[in-house]
XYZ file of C-alpha atoms in Angstrom:
669
model
C 37.111 100.354 -44.159
C 36.012 97.424 -45.084
C 37.213 93.974 -43.445
C 35.662 90.974 -45.320
C 37.069 87.315 -45.203
C 38.276 85.254 -48.065
C 37.424 82.172 -48.438
C 39.907 79.773 -50.247
C 38.981 78.225 -53.367
C 38.846 74.679 -53.127
C 41.333 73.162 -54.897
C 40.701 70.460 -57.268
C 42.384 67.693 -59.195
C 40.906 65.796 -62.128
C 40.923 62.066 -62.500
C 39.155 59.404 -65.647
C 37.371 56.494 -64.887
C 37.398 53.783 -67.331
C 34.517 50.793 -66.758
C 34.404 48.175 -69.434
C 32.165 50.128 -71.685
C 32.787 53.918 -70.938
C 35.075 56.527 -69.342
C 33.840 58.794 -66.846
C 35.535 62.380 -65.718
C 35.047 63.782 -63.011
C 36.827 66.784 -60.576
C 37.737 65.407 -57.267
C 38.979 67.948 -54.105
C 42.158 67.107 -52.705
C 41.377 66.091 -49.323
C 38.664 63.667 -50.937
C 39.195 60.358 -49.683
C 38.934 57.312 -51.903
C 35.279 56.607 -50.112
C 34.554 60.247 -51.533
C 35.767 58.347 -55.454
C 34.084 55.687 -55.532
C 30.736 56.640 -54.548
C 30.502 59.513 -57.069
C 30.828 56.865 -59.624
C 28.231 54.343 -58.531
C 26.108 57.170 -58.433
C 26.922 57.970 -62.093
C 26.173 54.642 -63.103
C 23.642 53.913 -60.985
C 25.046 50.534 -59.437
C 24.184 49.866 -55.922
C 25.959 46.467 -55.624
C 28.916 48.626 -54.734
C 30.297 45.811 -51.971
C 31.932 43.769 -55.785
C 33.215 46.709 -57.240
C 36.230 48.431 -56.230
C 38.649 50.928 -58.148
C 42.377 49.983 -59.478
C 45.388 51.685 -60.632
C 48.677 50.787 -60.909
C 51.008 52.073 -58.749
C 54.459 53.740 -59.278
C 56.477 50.470 -59.301
C 54.006 48.791 -62.226
C 52.270 46.823 -59.784
C 48.279 46.631 -59.668
C 46.215 47.879 -56.507
C 43.531 48.702 -55.040
C 42.379 52.350 -54.293
C 41.593 52.065 -50.068
C 38.619 53.816 -48.692
C 39.538 55.188 -45.940
C 42.974 56.687 -46.857
C 42.915 60.137 -49.586
C 43.114 59.619 -53.215
C 46.423 61.409 -52.995
C 48.302 60.057 -50.184
C 48.604 56.829 -51.866
C 50.693 55.726 -54.963
C 48.578 56.598 -57.384
C 49.742 57.875 -61.027
C 50.906 61.548 -60.992
C 49.834 61.984 -64.486
C 46.650 64.575 -65.293
C 43.832 63.234 -65.079
C 44.900 60.393 -62.861
C 43.605 57.100 -64.224
C 41.529 54.619 -62.531
C 40.162 51.647 -63.775
C 36.718 50.735 -62.388
C 36.165 47.209 -61.967
C 35.002 43.865 -59.604
C 36.940 42.927 -56.885
C 35.587 40.273 -55.585
C 32.772 37.885 -57.584
C 29.709 36.135 -56.358
C 29.129 32.628 -55.912
C 25.720 32.067 -57.509
C 25.244 34.840 -60.225
C 21.914 33.984 -60.667
C 20.930 34.113 -57.263
C 23.078 36.929 -55.480
C 23.617 39.581 -58.893
C 20.215 41.702 -58.433
C 20.853 45.150 -60.130
C 21.052 44.885 -64.141
C 23.762 47.136 -64.760
C 25.768 44.641 -61.884
C 24.928 41.517 -64.382
C 26.100 43.832 -66.976
C 29.676 44.784 -65.730
C 30.484 41.402 -64.314
C 29.584 40.228 -68.475
C 31.819 42.506 -69.465
C 34.598 41.892 -67.590
C 34.431 37.981 -67.602
C 33.834 38.266 -71.397
C 36.914 39.805 -71.611
C 39.309 37.304 -69.824
C 38.094 34.980 -71.099
C 39.148 36.743 -74.958
C 42.316 37.976 -73.304
C 42.688 34.095 -72.053
C 43.642 34.789 -68.509
C 39.925 32.592 -67.942
C 40.785 29.039 -69.988
C 37.692 28.021 -71.735
C 36.898 24.744 -73.721
C 36.326 25.736 -77.634
C 33.164 24.234 -77.590
C 31.525 26.010 -74.505
C 33.920 29.424 -76.287
C 31.230 29.116 -79.225
C 28.253 28.878 -77.252
C 29.325 31.603 -75.206
C 29.559 33.868 -78.656
C 26.478 33.370 -79.454
C 24.946 34.020 -76.434
C 27.007 37.772 -76.401
C 25.461 38.194 -79.557
C 22.277 37.722 -78.927
C 23.356 40.361 -75.453
C 24.593 42.835 -78.409
C 21.976 42.601 -81.180
C 18.979 40.481 -80.458
C 17.061 37.958 -81.641
C 19.126 36.352 -84.973
C 17.905 38.125 -88.561
C 20.079 36.307 -91.852
C 19.533 38.926 -93.417
C 21.331 41.664 -91.057
C 23.801 38.788 -90.058
C 26.218 39.916 -93.001
C 29.527 37.470 -93.552
C 33.088 38.201 -92.057
C 31.977 38.328 -88.518
C 34.791 37.208 -86.947
C 36.760 40.171 -88.817
C 34.236 42.867 -87.146
C 32.859 40.977 -83.489
C 35.732 39.595 -80.659
C 33.893 36.100 -80.115
C 36.593 33.771 -79.649
C 40.063 33.283 -78.231
C 42.854 33.643 -80.475
C 43.787 30.371 -78.866
C 40.734 28.713 -80.139
C 41.175 30.088 -83.787
C 44.504 28.527 -83.384
C 43.964 25.205 -81.930
C 41.973 24.380 -85.796
C 42.069 23.577 -89.342
C 38.906 26.076 -89.261
C 38.344 29.143 -91.744
C 36.163 31.787 -89.981
C 33.566 30.913 -91.925
C 33.169 27.963 -90.752
C 33.366 29.092 -87.118
C 30.556 31.469 -88.037
C 27.426 28.645 -89.018
C 28.495 27.139 -85.841
C 28.110 30.055 -83.870
C 24.721 31.377 -85.803
C 23.943 27.525 -85.000
C 23.562 28.194 -81.123
C 23.067 31.980 -82.062
C 19.295 31.209 -83.355
C 18.916 29.113 -80.601
C 18.354 32.119 -77.998
C 15.656 33.771 -80.136
C 13.270 35.727 -77.535
C 16.147 36.278 -74.613
C 16.555 39.732 -73.720
C 19.604 41.248 -73.008
C 19.880 40.558 -69.101
C 18.620 37.180 -69.694
C 21.888 36.542 -72.154
C 24.118 38.352 -70.117
C 22.540 36.163 -67.238
C 23.378 32.469 -69.104
C 26.895 33.900 -70.773
C 27.406 33.787 -66.969
C 26.151 31.169 -65.417
C 28.312 29.126 -67.948
C 31.204 30.877 -67.166
C 30.951 30.244 -63.301
C 31.660 26.520 -63.871
C 35.049 27.109 -65.613
C 37.797 26.157 -63.041
C 39.704 29.984 -63.220
C 36.548 31.442 -63.360
C 36.448 34.003 -60.298
C 40.340 32.913 -58.832
C 43.219 35.952 -58.173
C 46.334 34.036 -58.574
C 49.773 34.977 -56.752
C 53.035 32.916 -56.209
C 53.659 31.868 -53.097
C 55.832 29.473 -51.746
C 56.398 26.618 -48.894
C 58.637 25.455 -46.747
C 60.330 24.050 -49.150
C 60.826 26.547 -51.087
C 58.645 24.854 -53.396
C 57.315 27.423 -56.333
C 52.781 27.194 -56.467
C 50.492 29.247 -56.773
C 47.454 31.161 -54.125
C 44.111 31.264 -55.711
C 42.136 33.534 -53.561
C 38.324 33.380 -54.699
C 34.499 33.590 -53.326
C 34.798 30.054 -51.592
C 38.417 30.199 -49.617
C 41.638 29.338 -50.481
C 42.976 27.155 -53.151
C 47.316 25.905 -53.247
C 47.540 24.769 -56.835
C 51.143 23.279 -58.870
C 53.676 25.537 -60.482
C 52.376 24.180 -64.139
C 48.414 23.753 -63.366
C 46.510 26.802 -62.156
C 43.489 24.841 -63.036
C 43.199 21.823 -60.456
C 43.613 22.692 -56.982
C 45.677 20.219 -55.066
C 44.302 21.677 -51.410
C 41.205 24.128 -50.829
C 40.754 25.667 -46.902
C 37.515 26.826 -47.778
C 36.387 30.651 -45.525
C 35.047 28.281 -42.914
C 37.877 26.882 -41.392
C 39.762 29.890 -40.897
C 39.633 31.945 -38.406
C 42.523 34.587 -38.886
C 44.874 35.784 -41.393
C 48.086 37.487 -41.057
C 51.418 38.503 -42.510
C 55.166 39.940 -41.490
C 57.349 40.631 -44.109
C 57.118 38.074 -46.394
C 55.503 35.307 -44.340
C 51.529 34.659 -44.278
C 49.937 33.081 -41.250
C 46.692 31.808 -41.462
C 45.089 30.117 -38.346
C 42.538 27.546 -38.820
C 39.461 27.127 -36.737
C 39.949 23.906 -36.026
C 42.501 24.193 -32.810
C 43.820 21.070 -33.245
C 45.160 21.781 -36.554
C 48.755 23.819 -37.561
C 48.877 27.084 -38.498
C 48.810 27.348 -42.338
C 52.341 29.438 -43.629
C 53.476 30.479 -46.920
C 55.944 32.846 -48.145
C 54.872 36.129 -50.529
C 58.529 37.865 -51.605
C 56.971 41.129 -52.497
C 55.485 43.155 -49.648
C 53.422 45.479 -52.118
C 51.175 42.014 -53.384
C 51.245 40.678 -49.650
C 49.168 43.350 -48.753
C 46.673 42.711 -52.100
C 46.409 38.934 -50.911
C 45.030 40.190 -47.649
C 42.793 42.809 -48.129
C 41.425 40.071 -51.070
C 41.483 37.644 -48.345
C 39.610 39.963 -45.833
C 37.099 40.868 -48.231
C 36.409 37.399 -49.784
C 35.460 35.972 -46.224
C 33.323 39.110 -45.207
C 31.260 38.652 -48.378
C 31.553 34.599 -46.866
C 29.612 35.084 -43.878
C 27.757 38.019 -45.142
C 26.016 35.752 -47.530
C 25.189 33.323 -44.545
C 23.117 35.393 -42.663
C 19.972 37.317 -43.487
C 19.869 39.495 -46.284
C 19.112 42.870 -44.931
C 16.333 45.723 -45.421
C 18.271 47.643 -48.320
C 19.343 44.241 -50.268
C 15.118 42.695 -49.722
C 14.150 45.977 -51.435
C 16.429 45.396 -54.013
C 15.147 42.050 -55.166
C 11.854 43.610 -54.378
C 12.009 45.986 -56.590
C 13.805 43.601 -59.284
C 11.477 41.111 -58.724
C 8.918 43.897 -59.622
C 10.796 45.353 -62.592
C 11.524 41.871 -63.691
C 7.938 41.003 -64.069
C 7.046 44.508 -65.135
C 9.008 43.516 -68.466
C 8.059 39.943 -69.032
C 4.507 40.820 -68.940
C 5.869 43.453 -71.751
C 8.449 41.311 -73.953
C 4.839 38.871 -73.652
C 3.076 41.595 -75.012
C 5.073 43.042 -77.665
C 5.375 38.638 -78.690
C 1.487 38.394 -78.911
C 1.496 42.181 -80.944
C 4.035 40.523 -83.098
C 2.473 37.470 -84.142
C -0.646 38.453 -84.997
C 1.297 40.735 -86.850
C 3.204 38.066 -88.664
C -0.126 36.597 -88.846
C -1.539 39.487 -90.819
C 1.163 39.382 -92.856
C 1.469 35.585 -93.799
C -2.696 36.472 -94.413
C -1.699 38.650 -96.400
C 0.959 36.967 -98.339
C -1.364 34.376 -98.550
C -4.432 36.639 -100.459
C -1.642 38.243 -102.128
C -0.797 34.654 -103.428
C -3.934 33.987 -104.702
C -4.893 36.937 -106.486
C -1.743 36.122 -108.363
C -3.213 32.480 -109.293
C -6.207 33.678 -109.666
C -5.016 36.241 -111.964
C -3.028 33.803 -113.777
C -6.114 31.647 -113.950
C -7.996 34.411 -115.364
C -5.264 35.212 -118.116
C -5.091 31.114 -119.275
C -9.288 30.883 -120.091
C -9.171 34.140 -121.636
C -6.449 32.267 -123.741
C -8.502 30.007 -124.248
C -11.744 31.245 -125.235
C -9.448 33.255 -127.135
C -8.396 30.449 -128.699
C -11.847 28.495 -129.111
C -13.134 31.603 -131.037
C -10.511 31.337 -133.240
C -11.424 28.101 -134.078
C -14.354 28.201 -134.135
C -14.105 31.269 -136.720
C -12.397 28.784 -138.760
C -14.979 25.969 -138.808
C -16.969 28.796 -140.017
C -15.191 29.784 -142.783
C -14.524 25.918 -143.977
C -18.448 25.180 -143.815
C -18.913 28.278 -145.394
C -16.508 27.141 -148.344
C -17.460 23.972 -148.104
C -21.326 24.693 -148.787
C -19.536 26.684 -152.041
C -18.240 23.681 -153.308
C -21.646 21.722 -153.027
C -23.284 23.839 -154.824
C -20.866 24.176 -157.384
C -21.243 20.481 -157.826
C -24.331 20.130 -157.440
C -24.938 22.936 -160.919
C -22.844 20.763 -162.535
C -24.349 17.588 -161.882
C -27.463 19.825 -163.123
C -25.829 20.712 -166.158
C -24.856 16.966 -166.951
C -28.171 15.579 -166.666
C -29.556 18.155 -169.160
C -27.077 17.708 -171.732
C -27.357 14.192 -171.361
C -31.104 14.815 -172.680
C -30.225 16.234 -175.479
C -28.152 13.781 -176.204
C -30.457 11.213 -175.562
C -33.166 13.018 -178.058
C -30.239 13.162 -180.979
C -29.907 9.616 -180.326
C -32.971 8.983 -182.356
C -32.484 10.681 -185.540
C -29.980 7.912 -186.736
C -27.980 4.670 -186.139
C -24.781 6.115 -186.853
C -25.513 8.962 -184.075
C -27.390 6.452 -182.117
C -24.443 4.424 -181.659
C -22.167 7.443 -181.394
C -25.010 9.052 -178.758
C -25.006 5.558 -176.640
C -20.981 6.258 -176.615
C -21.567 9.660 -175.332
C -24.317 8.563 -172.699
C -21.889 5.938 -171.572
C -19.448 8.605 -171.045
C -21.516 11.040 -169.783
C -23.562 8.806 -167.122
C -19.799 7.754 -166.133
C -19.308 12.122 -165.585
C -22.639 12.054 -164.399
C -21.220 9.367 -161.444
C -18.945 11.082 -160.816
C -19.617 14.244 -160.336
C -22.569 12.750 -157.916
C -20.171 10.591 -156.061
C -18.269 14.373 -155.496
C -21.672 16.117 -154.674
C -22.412 13.659 -152.101
C -18.740 13.132 -150.712
C -18.942 17.758 -150.440
C -22.405 17.629 -148.812
C -21.680 14.976 -146.056
C -18.251 16.921 -145.772
C -20.233 20.198 -145.252
C -22.708 18.343 -143.296
C -19.599 16.861 -140.638
C -18.256 20.973 -140.979
C -21.734 22.212 -139.510
C -21.929 19.419 -136.920
C -17.727 19.745 -135.580
C -19.033 24.416 -135.740
C -22.019 23.586 -133.632
C -20.260 21.318 -131.314
C -17.485 24.168 -131.025
C -20.057 26.820 -130.203
C -21.915 24.363 -127.790
C -17.854 23.735 -125.887
C -17.419 27.550 -125.890
C -20.202 27.966 -124.009
C -20.018 25.501 -121.510
C -16.453 26.726 -121.022
C -17.634 29.497 -120.251
C -20.328 28.568 -118.313
C -17.568 26.491 -115.557
C -15.220 29.814 -116.225
C -18.026 31.987 -114.541
C -18.917 28.967 -111.857
C -15.328 28.614 -111.231
C -14.373 31.996 -110.428
C -17.292 32.879 -108.796
C -16.986 30.028 -106.151
C -13.226 31.093 -105.623
C -14.020 34.793 -105.177
C -16.675 33.756 -101.782
C -13.984 31.361 -100.807
C -11.511 34.271 -100.529
C -14.223 36.710 -99.493
C -14.807 34.396 -96.425
C -11.960 33.935 -95.952
C -10.949 37.340 -95.317
C -14.447 37.896 -92.959
C -13.292 35.013 -90.824
C -9.601 36.906 -90.092
C -8.714 37.163 -86.483
C -8.600 40.995 -86.283
C -10.941 42.648 -84.360
C -10.974 46.462 -85.070
C -12.308 45.588 -88.391
C -14.812 47.941 -89.387
C -18.526 46.131 -89.757
C -19.208 47.453 -93.181
C -15.999 45.597 -94.496
C -16.533 42.353 -93.106
C -18.051 40.965 -96.075
C -16.085 41.733 -98.971
C -17.922 42.184 -102.253
C -17.224 39.366 -105.304
C -16.222 40.999 -108.636
C -18.832 39.889 -111.819
C -15.541 38.616 -113.433
C -17.951 37.566 -116.775
C -21.201 39.060 -116.887
C -23.793 38.091 -118.949
C -23.918 37.717 -123.666
C -26.229 40.915 -122.847
C -23.447 43.534 -121.389
C -22.665 45.944 -123.312
C -19.361 45.848 -121.467
C -16.557 45.023 -124.052
C -13.494 41.960 -123.402
C -10.576 44.417 -122.791
C -12.582 46.846 -120.431
C -14.585 43.271 -118.586
C -10.827 41.940 -117.444
C -9.885 45.822 -116.400
C -12.617 46.475 -114.213
C -11.889 42.326 -113.282
C -8.512 43.797 -111.732
C -9.233 46.931 -110.277
C -12.143 44.707 -108.256
C -8.995 42.552 -107.188
C -7.030 45.193 -106.620
C -9.325 47.707 -104.486
C -10.080 44.026 -102.378
C -6.164 44.133 -101.959
C -6.128 47.829 -100.527
C -8.798 46.920 -97.803
C -7.165 44.087 -96.036
C -3.857 46.533 -96.588
C -5.975 49.207 -94.485
C -7.732 46.515 -92.117
C -4.047 45.157 -91.369
C -2.885 49.005 -90.284
C -5.474 49.514 -88.429
C -4.858 46.887 -86.283
C -1.751 49.273 -84.612
C 0.945 46.327 -84.380
C 4.045 48.186 -83.792
C 6.857 46.913 -85.757
C 8.952 44.773 -83.944
C 12.728 46.309 -82.622
C 15.716 44.910 -82.433
C 16.806 45.595 -78.697
C 19.880 47.446 -79.269
C 22.949 48.677 -76.838
C 21.675 51.539 -74.847
C 23.557 54.394 -74.327
C 24.763 54.938 -70.872
C 23.593 58.115 -70.403
C 20.116 56.758 -70.571
C 20.734 53.723 -68.885
C 22.385 56.036 -65.880
C 19.171 57.848 -65.785
C 17.130 54.979 -65.581
C 18.978 53.485 -63.165
C 18.979 56.275 -60.795
C 15.389 56.479 -61.110
C 14.788 53.139 -60.789
C 16.956 52.979 -57.579
C 14.646 55.899 -55.626
C 18.064 57.902 -55.278
C 17.393 61.498 -54.917
C 18.797 64.469 -56.766
C 22.157 64.740 -54.743
C 22.201 60.318 -54.951
C 22.084 59.236 -51.764
C 19.087 57.662 -50.036
C 17.520 60.122 -46.986
C 18.634 59.893 -43.824
C 16.113 58.154 -41.551
C 15.998 57.172 -38.234
C 16.343 53.987 -36.222
C 13.415 54.754 -34.977
C 11.247 55.394 -38.448
C 13.346 52.535 -40.271
C 11.757 50.183 -37.689
C 8.316 51.607 -38.376
C 9.158 51.769 -42.390
C 10.187 48.105 -42.190
C 6.807 47.193 -40.182
C 4.973 49.168 -42.395
C 6.474 48.213 -45.737
C 5.675 44.685 -45.910
C 8.506 43.633 -48.246
C 7.871 39.795 -49.205
C 3.681 38.350 -47.935
C 3.028 34.557 -46.966
C 1.812 34.385 -50.093
C 4.474 36.287 -51.974
C 7.300 33.310 -50.191
C 5.073 30.433 -51.344
C 4.549 31.823 -55.497
C 8.385 32.573 -55.435
C 9.444 29.214 -53.710
C 7.819 27.438 -56.941
C 8.927 29.835 -59.280
C 12.600 29.189 -58.368
C 12.349 25.454 -58.832
C 10.024 25.494 -61.549
C 12.995 27.822 -63.216
C 15.881 25.323 -60.814
C 13.961 22.231 -63.181
C 13.807 23.705 -66.417
C 17.666 24.764 -66.426
C 18.424 21.067 -64.946
C 16.783 19.395 -68.031
C 18.128 23.029 -69.958
C 21.543 21.871 -69.031
C 21.268 18.069 -69.441
C 20.543 19.378 -73.709
C 23.146 21.715 -73.302
C 26.011 19.083 -72.707
C 24.572 16.793 -75.412
C 24.871 19.960 -77.691
C 28.451 20.852 -76.315
C 29.516 16.825 -76.343
C 28.304 17.008 -80.458
C 30.148 19.657 -81.157
C 33.226 18.799 -79.529
C 33.026 15.300 -81.532
C 32.753 17.447 -84.824
C 35.041 19.556 -84.576
C 37.895 16.735 -82.973
C 38.562 16.184 -86.791
C 39.665 19.465 -87.690
C 42.091 19.990 -84.059
C 45.871 20.811 -84.884
C 47.527 18.046 -82.043
C 51.072 20.608 -81.756
C 48.968 23.714 -80.829
C 47.429 22.190 -77.863
C 48.067 23.587 -74.362
C 48.492 22.124 -71.261
C 45.547 23.546 -70.006
C 43.812 21.708 -73.254
C 45.764 18.665 -72.427
C 44.339 19.315 -68.774
C 40.484 18.979 -69.858
C 40.702 16.154 -71.860
C 41.634 14.727 -68.850
C 39.121 15.762 -66.682
C 36.746 14.595 -69.696
C 37.550 11.655 -69.351
C 37.773 11.244 -65.402
C 34.259 12.981 -65.562
C 35.647 15.168 -63.015
C 34.480 18.920 -63.434
C 35.258 22.267 -60.897
C 33.013 20.853 -57.929
C 34.164 17.361 -58.103
C 37.856 18.818 -57.921
C 37.108 21.052 -54.716
C 35.145 18.192 -52.908
C 38.362 16.108 -53.523
C 41.055 18.630 -53.044
C 39.314 20.302 -49.548
C 38.994 16.290 -48.671
C 40.671 14.896 -45.209
C 41.228 16.829 -41.808
C 42.991 20.459 -41.895
C 45.772 19.566 -39.677
C 46.023 16.612 -43.107
C 45.685 19.150 -45.692
C 47.994 21.117 -43.641
C 50.823 18.947 -43.760
C 49.682 17.891 -46.945
C 51.004 21.666 -48.227
C 54.178 20.616 -46.523
C 55.425 18.277 -48.413
C 54.454 20.097 -52.025
């Protein structure tokens, strides 16, 4: 009988992970702990800066909690639904996003979370800054501004401004869109990660950014707010979460502990008394302690040299940034060349249209000149016939006069009669001669006009031929001097079509016009072939990349193995590899220092211009403000503007004085 050991099938349970731009589902083993699930999510999305994030869930009593890494998932107070839902969020915030956030996926996750907090009004944001942030959000999502693609109704399809801002001003959606588009157009050339970083740089200067608020009490039972931040602990009054009254930096805190509802914070200064406050909810106390420990650890970690892993990440991020910058520069050059070629093509098309119009006008004038010449020739012929007729009549009258003279010699009466007839005949002959001379003069004048018209017609043809020949030569020279290097030698000089052939040509006027148009069209087709031979790719707007493609690219970038873990390295191998792998040479450090200094100067200059533009926008919309809809935080923000304070000056004031003095001040609140 064959006995075989039967392996038990591993029991699994489904979990669903929600990020701000994706949804992931896994079958997790029942014995898996929080670290297993968290690492699985990070490997899936390609995240290496894991120390900022955590898995959040809602426990059975409705409190938000973070999944503990060292305990089994099913042993914690997670929901009993199937699949078990978790939300992947940033748990801790950096002090300076530009210096600490290395990976693009990390920046993107922070950007999405902070943007949602502003739109949900969890973070107070002034109206003018909300407009600026909306423009950066559009740049990150759609790329450079395109007037044709950006249709009206943007606020109806995109969440760009907090509802509080829309309600506080007598402004239509079109008015808000117009102001957002003005800022949006100024961000041309920014990539998605650059736009998101600019967004985070602005948001980190807001007073409520990166603060986790918890209700507490002091010994006098005064209701206050505790704010846990990356820099330390802030104490706020009940009706003001914006301006802290007291600040305790992490560098002044030695130990944090709690007993039931009582929290005791021991300062580094041994002469100062412990900082004690009370929180009513036990579950909230665990969360406060967890956030305090995590923020304190990150605070101390930032003040130590970067680990090998972080140095590698920064080196890879720098190489990737340089590579992308090179690609963007190449794309910009190609786009500029393409735009130049298109502008030249459009200019040549306009010149062609202009030449065709001039050719049409010249032909029309020529036709009118020919008709005028034919009319003058007809008038001259008629005048000549009339002159010949009058000359014939004058000759007949002279013959009649001779007959009268002969008959006048017969008799006296006949003589008298002849004299009278002669006198009458002379008068008639005189009138006829005058008419004949006048007609002859008119005929001569018409002949002169005809000769002048034919001479003017000949001169017009010559001038038109010279003008068109000159313009065609200039167009050919302009086309030959374009900065496109791949034009074939045979196409470098374009022939100018003979628009007006000589009088000996057998081509008729209509055939000649068609032949000229076909030459111009053939010239335009050569220009199209030249632009197409330049192999300039069409500019593609940056659209959001599907998550799966992002994850694949990021996994390949980070150099993870197929299982997602870094290969195991012995301690001696790690030392040798760190010695052989020169992350940054002395020259690289100097170059990096110069780049950082240059970026700092540019950022300060840009910040000055930005503040000026924000002041102009604030002044512009101030007249449209609805006073009764202003919140307490709007009033506090206006007071800060009048006093010239900001987030950092307020923090500096709140931590002035000794630790003991601040503890005593807290007890008196």
